[in-house]
mmCIF file of C-alpha atoms in Angstrom:
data_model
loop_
_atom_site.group_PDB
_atom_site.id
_atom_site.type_symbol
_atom_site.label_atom_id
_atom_site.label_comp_id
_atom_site.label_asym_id
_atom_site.label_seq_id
_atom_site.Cartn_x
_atom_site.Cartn_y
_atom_site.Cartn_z
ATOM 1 C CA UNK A 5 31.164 10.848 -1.419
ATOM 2 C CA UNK A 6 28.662 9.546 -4.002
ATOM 3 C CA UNK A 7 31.328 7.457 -5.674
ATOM 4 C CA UNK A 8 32.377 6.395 -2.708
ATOM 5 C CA UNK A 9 28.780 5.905 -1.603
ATOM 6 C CA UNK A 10 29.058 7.467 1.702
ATOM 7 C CA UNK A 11 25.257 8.779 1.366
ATOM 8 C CA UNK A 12 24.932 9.045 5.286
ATOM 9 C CA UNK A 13 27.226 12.477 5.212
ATOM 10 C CA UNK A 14 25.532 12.848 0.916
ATOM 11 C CA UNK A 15 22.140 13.042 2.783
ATOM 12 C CA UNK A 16 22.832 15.447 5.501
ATOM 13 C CA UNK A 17 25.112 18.141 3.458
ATOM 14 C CA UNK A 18 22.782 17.581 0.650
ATOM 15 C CA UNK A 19 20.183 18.936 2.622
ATOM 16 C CA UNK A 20 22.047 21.903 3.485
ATOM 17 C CA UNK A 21 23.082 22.471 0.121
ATOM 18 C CA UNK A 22 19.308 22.460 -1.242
ATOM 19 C CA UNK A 23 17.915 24.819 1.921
ATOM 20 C CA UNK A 24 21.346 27.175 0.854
ATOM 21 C CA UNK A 25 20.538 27.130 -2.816
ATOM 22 C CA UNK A 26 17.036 28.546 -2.025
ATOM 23 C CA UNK A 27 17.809 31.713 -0.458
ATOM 24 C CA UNK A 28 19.756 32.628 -3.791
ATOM 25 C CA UNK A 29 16.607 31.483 -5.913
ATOM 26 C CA UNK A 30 15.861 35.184 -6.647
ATOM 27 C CA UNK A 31 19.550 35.825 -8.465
ATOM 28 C CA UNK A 32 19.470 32.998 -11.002
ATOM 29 C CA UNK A 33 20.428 35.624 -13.352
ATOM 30 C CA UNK A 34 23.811 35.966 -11.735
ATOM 31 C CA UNK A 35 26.072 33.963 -14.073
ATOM 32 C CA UNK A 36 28.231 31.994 -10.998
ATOM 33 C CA UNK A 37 25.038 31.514 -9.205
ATOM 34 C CA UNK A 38 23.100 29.980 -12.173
ATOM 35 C CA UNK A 39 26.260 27.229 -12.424
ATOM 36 C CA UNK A 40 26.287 26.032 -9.034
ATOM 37 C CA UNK A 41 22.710 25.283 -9.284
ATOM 38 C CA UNK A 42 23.022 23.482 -12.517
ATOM 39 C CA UNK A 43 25.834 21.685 -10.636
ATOM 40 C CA UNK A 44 23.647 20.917 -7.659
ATOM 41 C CA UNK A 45 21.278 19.639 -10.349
ATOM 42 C CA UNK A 46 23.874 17.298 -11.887
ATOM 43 C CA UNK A 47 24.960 15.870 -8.654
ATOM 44 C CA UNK A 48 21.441 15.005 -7.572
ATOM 45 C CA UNK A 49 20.262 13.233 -10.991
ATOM 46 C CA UNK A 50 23.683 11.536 -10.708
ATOM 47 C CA UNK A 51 22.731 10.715 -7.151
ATOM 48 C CA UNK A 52 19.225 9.576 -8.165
ATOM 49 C CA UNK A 53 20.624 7.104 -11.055
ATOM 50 C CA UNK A 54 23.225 5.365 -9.011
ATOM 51 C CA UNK A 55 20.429 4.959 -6.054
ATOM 52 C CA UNK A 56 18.196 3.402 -8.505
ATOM 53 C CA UNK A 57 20.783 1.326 -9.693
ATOM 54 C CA UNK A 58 22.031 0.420 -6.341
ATOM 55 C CA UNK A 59 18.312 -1.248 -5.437
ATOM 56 C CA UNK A 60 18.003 -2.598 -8.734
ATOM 57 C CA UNK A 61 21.638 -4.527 -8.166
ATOM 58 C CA UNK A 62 20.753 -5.643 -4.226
ATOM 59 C CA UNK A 63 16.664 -6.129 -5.188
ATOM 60 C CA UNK A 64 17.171 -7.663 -8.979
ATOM 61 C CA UNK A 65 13.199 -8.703 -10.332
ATOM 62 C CA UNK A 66 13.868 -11.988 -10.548
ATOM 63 C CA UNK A 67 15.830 -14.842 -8.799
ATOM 64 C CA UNK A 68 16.459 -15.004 -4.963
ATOM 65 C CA UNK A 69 15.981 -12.093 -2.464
ATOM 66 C CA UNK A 70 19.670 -11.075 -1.529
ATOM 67 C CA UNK A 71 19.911 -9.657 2.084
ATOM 68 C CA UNK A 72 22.518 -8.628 4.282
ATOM 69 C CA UNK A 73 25.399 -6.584 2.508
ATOM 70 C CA UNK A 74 24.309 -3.563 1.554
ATOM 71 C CA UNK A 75 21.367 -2.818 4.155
ATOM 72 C CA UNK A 76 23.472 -0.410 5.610
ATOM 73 C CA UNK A 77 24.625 1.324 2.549
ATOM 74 C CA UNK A 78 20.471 1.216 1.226
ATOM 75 C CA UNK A 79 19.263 2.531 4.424
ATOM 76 C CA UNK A 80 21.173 5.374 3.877
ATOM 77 C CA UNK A 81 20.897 5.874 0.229
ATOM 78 C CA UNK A 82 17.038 6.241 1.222
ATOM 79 C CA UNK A 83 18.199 8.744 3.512
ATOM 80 C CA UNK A 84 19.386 10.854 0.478
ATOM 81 C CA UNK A 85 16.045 9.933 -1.612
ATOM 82 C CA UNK A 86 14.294 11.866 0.628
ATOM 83 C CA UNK A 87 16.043 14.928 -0.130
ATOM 84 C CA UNK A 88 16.112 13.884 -3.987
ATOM 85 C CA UNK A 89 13.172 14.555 -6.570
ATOM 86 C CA UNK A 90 10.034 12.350 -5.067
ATOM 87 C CA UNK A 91 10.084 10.635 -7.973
ATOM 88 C CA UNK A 92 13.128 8.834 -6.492
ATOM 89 C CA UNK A 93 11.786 7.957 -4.126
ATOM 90 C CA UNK A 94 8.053 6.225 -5.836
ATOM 91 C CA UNK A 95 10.515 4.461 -7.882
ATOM 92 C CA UNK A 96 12.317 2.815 -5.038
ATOM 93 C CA UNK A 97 9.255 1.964 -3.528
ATOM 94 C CA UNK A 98 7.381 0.981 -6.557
ATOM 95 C CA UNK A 99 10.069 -1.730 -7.372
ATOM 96 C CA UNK A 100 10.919 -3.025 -3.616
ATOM 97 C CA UNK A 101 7.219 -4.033 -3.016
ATOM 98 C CA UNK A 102 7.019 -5.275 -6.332
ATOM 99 C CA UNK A 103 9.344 -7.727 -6.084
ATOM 100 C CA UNK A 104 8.403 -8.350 -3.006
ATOM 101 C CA UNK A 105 4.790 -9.325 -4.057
ATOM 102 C CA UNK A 106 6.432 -11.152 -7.174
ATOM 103 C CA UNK A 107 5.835 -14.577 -5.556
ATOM 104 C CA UNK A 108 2.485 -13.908 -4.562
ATOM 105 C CA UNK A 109 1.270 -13.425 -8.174
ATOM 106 C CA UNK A 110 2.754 -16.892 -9.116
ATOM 107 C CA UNK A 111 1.682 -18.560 -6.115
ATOM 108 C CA UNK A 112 -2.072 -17.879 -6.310
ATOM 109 C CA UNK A 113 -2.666 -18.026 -10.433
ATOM 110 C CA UNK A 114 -5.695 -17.850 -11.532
ATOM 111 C CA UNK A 115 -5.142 -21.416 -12.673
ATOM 112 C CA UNK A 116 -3.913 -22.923 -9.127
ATOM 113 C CA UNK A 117 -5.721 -24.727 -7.074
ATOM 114 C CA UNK A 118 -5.057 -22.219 -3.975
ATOM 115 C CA UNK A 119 -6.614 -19.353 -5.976
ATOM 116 C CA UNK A 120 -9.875 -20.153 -5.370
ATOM 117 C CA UNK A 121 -12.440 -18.752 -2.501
ATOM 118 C CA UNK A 122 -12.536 -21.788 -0.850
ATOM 119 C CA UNK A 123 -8.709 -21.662 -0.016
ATOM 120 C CA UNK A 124 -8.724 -17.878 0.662
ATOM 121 C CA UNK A 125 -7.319 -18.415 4.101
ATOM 122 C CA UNK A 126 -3.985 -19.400 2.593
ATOM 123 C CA UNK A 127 -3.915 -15.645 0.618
ATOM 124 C CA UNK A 128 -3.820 -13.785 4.001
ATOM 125 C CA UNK A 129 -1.372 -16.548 5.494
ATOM 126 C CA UNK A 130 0.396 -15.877 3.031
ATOM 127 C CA UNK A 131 0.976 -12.084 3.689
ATOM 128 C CA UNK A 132 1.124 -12.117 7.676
ATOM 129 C CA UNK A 133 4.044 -14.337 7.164
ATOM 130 C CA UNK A 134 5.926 -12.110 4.043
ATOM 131 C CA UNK A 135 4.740 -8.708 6.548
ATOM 132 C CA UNK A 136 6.657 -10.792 9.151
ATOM 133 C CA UNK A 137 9.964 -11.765 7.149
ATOM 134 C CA UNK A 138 9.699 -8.105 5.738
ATOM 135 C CA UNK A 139 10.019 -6.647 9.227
ATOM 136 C CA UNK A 140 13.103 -8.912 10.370
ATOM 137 C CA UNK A 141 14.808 -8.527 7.149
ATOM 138 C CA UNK A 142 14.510 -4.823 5.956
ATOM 139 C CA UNK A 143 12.231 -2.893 8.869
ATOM 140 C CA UNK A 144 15.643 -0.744 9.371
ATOM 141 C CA UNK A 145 16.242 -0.231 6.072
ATOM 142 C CA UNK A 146 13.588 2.182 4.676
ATOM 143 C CA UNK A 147 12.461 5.246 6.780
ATOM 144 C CA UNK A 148 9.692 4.749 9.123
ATOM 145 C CA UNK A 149 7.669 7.838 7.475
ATOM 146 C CA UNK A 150 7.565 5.712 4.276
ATOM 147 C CA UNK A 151 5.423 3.325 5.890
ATOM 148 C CA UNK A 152 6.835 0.352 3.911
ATOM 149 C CA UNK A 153 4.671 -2.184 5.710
ATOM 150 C CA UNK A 154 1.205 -0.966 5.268
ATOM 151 C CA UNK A 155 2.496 0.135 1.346
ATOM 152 C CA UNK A 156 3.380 -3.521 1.024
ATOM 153 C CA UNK A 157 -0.603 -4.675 2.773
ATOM 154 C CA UNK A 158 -1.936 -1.942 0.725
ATOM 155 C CA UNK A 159 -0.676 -3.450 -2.485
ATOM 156 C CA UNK A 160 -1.396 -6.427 -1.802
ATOM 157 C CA UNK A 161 -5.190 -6.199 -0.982
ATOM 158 C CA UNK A 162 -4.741 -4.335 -4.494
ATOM 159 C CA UNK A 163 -3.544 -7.185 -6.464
ATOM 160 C CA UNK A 164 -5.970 -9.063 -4.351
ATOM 161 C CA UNK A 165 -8.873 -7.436 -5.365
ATOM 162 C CA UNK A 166 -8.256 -8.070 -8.998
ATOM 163 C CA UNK A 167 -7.099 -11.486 -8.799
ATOM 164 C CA UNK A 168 -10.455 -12.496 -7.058
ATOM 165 C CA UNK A 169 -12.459 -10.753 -9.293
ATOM 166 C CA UNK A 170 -11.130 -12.364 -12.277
ATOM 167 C CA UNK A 171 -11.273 -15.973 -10.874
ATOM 168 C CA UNK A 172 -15.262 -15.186 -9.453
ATOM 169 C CA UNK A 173 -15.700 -13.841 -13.236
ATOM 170 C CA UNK A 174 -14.417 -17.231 -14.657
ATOM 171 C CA UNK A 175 -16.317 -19.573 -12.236
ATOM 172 C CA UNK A 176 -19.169 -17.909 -11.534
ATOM 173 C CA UNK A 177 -21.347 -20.735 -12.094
ATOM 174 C CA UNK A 178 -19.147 -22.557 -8.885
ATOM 175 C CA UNK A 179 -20.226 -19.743 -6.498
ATOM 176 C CA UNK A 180 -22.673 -20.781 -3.955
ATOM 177 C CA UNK A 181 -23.989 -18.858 -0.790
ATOM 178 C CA UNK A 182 -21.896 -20.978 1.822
ATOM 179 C CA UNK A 183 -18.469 -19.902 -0.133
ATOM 180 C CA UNK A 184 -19.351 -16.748 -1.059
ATOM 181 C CA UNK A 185 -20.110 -16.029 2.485
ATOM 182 C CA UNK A 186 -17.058 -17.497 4.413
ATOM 183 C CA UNK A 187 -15.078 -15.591 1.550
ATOM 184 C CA UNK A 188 -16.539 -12.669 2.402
ATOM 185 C CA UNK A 189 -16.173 -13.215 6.091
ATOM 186 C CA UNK A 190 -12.685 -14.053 6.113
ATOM 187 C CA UNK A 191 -11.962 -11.150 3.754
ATOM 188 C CA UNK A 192 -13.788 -8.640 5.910
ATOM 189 C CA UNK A 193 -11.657 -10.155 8.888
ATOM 190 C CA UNK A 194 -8.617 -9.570 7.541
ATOM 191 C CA UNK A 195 -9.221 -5.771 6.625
ATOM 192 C CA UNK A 196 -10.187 -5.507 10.228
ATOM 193 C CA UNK A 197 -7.126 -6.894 11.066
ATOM 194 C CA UNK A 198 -5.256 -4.028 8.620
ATOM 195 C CA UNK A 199 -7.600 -1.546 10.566
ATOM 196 C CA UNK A 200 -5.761 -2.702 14.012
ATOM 197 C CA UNK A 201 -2.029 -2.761 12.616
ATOM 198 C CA UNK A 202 -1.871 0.264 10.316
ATOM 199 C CA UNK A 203 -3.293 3.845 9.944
ATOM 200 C CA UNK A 204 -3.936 3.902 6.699
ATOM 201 C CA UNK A 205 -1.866 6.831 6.294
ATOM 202 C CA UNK A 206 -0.583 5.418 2.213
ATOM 203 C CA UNK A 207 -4.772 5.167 1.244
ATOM 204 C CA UNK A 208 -4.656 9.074 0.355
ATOM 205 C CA UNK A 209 -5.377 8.060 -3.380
ATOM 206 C CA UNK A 210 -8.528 6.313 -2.299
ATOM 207 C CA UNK A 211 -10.535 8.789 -0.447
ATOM 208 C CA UNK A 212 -14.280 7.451 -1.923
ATOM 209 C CA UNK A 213 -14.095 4.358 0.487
ATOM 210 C CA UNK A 214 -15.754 5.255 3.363
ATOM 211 C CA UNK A 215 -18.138 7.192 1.514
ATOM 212 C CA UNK A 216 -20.786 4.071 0.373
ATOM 213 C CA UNK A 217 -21.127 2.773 3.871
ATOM 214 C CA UNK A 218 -22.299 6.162 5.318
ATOM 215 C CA UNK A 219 -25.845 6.277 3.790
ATOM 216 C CA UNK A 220 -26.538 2.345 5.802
ATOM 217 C CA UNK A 221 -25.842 3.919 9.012
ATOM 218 C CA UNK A 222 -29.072 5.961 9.441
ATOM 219 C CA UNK A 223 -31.200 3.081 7.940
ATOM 220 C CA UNK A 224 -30.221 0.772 11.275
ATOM 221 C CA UNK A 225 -33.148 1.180 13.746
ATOM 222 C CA UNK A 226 -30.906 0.589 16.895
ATOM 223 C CA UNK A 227 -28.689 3.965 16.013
ATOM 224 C CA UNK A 228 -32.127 5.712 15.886
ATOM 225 C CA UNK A 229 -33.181 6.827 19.242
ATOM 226 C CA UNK A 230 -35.380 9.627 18.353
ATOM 227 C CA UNK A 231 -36.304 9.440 14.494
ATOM 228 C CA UNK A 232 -37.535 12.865 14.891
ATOM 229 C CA UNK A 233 -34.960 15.160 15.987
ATOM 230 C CA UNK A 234 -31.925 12.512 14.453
ATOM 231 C CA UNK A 235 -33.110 12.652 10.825
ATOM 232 C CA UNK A 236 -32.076 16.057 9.806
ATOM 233 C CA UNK A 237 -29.305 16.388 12.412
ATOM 234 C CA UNK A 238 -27.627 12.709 10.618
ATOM 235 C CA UNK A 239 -27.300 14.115 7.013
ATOM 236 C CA UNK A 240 -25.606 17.377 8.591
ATOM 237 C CA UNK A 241 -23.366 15.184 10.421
ATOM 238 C CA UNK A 242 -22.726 12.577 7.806
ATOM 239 C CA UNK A 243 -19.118 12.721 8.167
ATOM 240 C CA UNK A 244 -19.490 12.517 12.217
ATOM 241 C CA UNK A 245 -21.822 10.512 12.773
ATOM 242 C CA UNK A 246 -20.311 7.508 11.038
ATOM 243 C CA UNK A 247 -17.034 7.407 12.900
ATOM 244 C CA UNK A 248 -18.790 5.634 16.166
ATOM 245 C CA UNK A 249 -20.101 2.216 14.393
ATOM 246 C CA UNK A 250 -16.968 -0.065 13.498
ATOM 247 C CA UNK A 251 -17.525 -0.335 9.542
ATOM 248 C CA UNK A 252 -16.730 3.140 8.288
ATOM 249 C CA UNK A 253 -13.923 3.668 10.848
ATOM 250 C CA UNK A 254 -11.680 1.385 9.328
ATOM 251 C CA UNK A 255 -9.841 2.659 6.412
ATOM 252 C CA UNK A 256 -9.087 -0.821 4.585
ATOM 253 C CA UNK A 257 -12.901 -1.522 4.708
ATOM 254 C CA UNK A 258 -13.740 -2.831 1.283
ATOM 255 C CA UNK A 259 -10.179 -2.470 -0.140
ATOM 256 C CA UNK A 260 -10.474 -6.381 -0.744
ATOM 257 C CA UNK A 261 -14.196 -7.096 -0.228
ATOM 258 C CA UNK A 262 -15.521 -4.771 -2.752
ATOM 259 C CA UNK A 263 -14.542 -7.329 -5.675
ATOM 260 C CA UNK A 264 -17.698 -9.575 -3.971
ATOM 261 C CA UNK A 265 -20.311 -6.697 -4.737
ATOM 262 C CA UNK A 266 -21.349 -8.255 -8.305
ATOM 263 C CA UNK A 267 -21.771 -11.600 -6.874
ATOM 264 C CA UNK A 268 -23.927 -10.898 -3.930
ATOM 265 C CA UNK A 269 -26.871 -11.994 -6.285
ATOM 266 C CA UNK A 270 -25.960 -15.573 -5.466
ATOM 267 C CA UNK A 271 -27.094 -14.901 -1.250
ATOM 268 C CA UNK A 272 -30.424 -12.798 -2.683
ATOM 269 C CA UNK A 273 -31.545 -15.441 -4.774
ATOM 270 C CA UNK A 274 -30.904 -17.694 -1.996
ATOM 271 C CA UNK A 275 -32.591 -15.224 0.324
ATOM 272 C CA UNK A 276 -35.649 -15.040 -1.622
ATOM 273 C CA UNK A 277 -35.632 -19.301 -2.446
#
């Protein structure tokens, strides 16, 4: 079945196989038993490699995306990853978004015209319409539970975040407060928009976001009603409390916007001018 690459029947006996295999985990010792693990073993590295191999031949890193022929067979093959080592899995994903993203990073160099704040629009453009094209082309293909879509925002915002910061670190001196703030706006806009299409259920590895907007919660005289009795209750709460106002409950707050943070000097010194 793997040569033949029939992984829709692969990924349901191989499950059996693996939930079999456990119940003899205790007699490893047992000379027969010990070989049809190590043969279970073989068959899912061999499994692994040709998956691997199979995106790498349909997704190659460079040239044109090919689509079509072998959805079906790839939908299924991530069928099997699932039941394979996770690391089959990362890699799969790891490589799909990042060719997916490829353009992105040639698109908006630091160099280009686009890259800059004033033409940040076009960066968000830019990733409604490849969320879009992703959906139509290959929403079947991967598992729901991988949550390919948001994975694909997620990075994104990632490679966002850096890109920005290294073009604001190169032309500082071109920031001014009218920029900076319609950057910021439209940034903050589009993680709101993140908020209202995903979860956030691929941000695990980034659990210190919500945490710097919960201290400027208390500090906002219209959430104090009764200074009093709210003071001690709020840093008991802290965790709570924050959940009501719309900042803090959106898990993609900051993902982008946090690269503006060193150049918020620029609106003080306005400010205080």
């Amino acid at each position: 079945m793997t040569r033949k690459r029939q992984y829709g029947e692969v990924a349901n006996l191989l499950q059996g196989v693996v939930n079999v295999l456990e119940h003899f985990h205790k007699y490893m010792g047992i000379p027969q038993i010990r070989q049809l693990s190590e043969r279970v073993k073989a068959a899912q590295s061999e499994l692994g490699t040709q998956i691997l191999a199979d995106f790498d031949e349909a997704f190659p890193s460079q040239g044109s995306k090919r689509t079509g022929g072998p959805s079906n067979v790839l939908r299924d093959a991530c069928l099997v990853a699932n039941v394979l080592d996770p690391r089959i899995k990362q890699e799969i994903i790891k490589k799909f978004i990042r060719q997916h993203l490829s353009e992105y990073l040639v698109l908006f160099q630091e160099n280009q015209d686009v890259a800059w704040l004033d033409k940040i629009d076009r960066r968000y453009a830019w990733i409604k319409r490849q969320l879009l094209d992703y959906e139509e082309k290959y929403g079947r293909m991967f598992p729901e539970e991988w949550c390919m879509t948001e994975r694909i925002a997620v990075e994104f915002c990632h490679i966002t975040k850096v890109e920005l910061a290294k073009v604001m670190r190169t032309r500082a001196k071109e920031i001014e407060v009218k920029l900076l703030l319609f950057a910021i706006q439209r940034t903050t806009n589009f993680e709101g928009l993140l908020a209202k299409r995903f979860t956030g259920c691929t941000l695990t590895d980034i659990p210190g976001q919500k945490r710097p907007d919960s201290p400027l919660e208390p500090t906002n005289p219209f959430l104090e009603d009764e200074p009093g009795e709210d003071v001690g209750t709020e840093k008991d709460e802290d965790l709570a409390k924050p959940r009501k106002p719309k900042a803090p409950d959106n898990p993609f707050h900051g993902i982008v916007s946090k690269c503006f943070e060193p150049h918020l000097y620029v609106y003080i010194e306005s400010q205080d001018k």
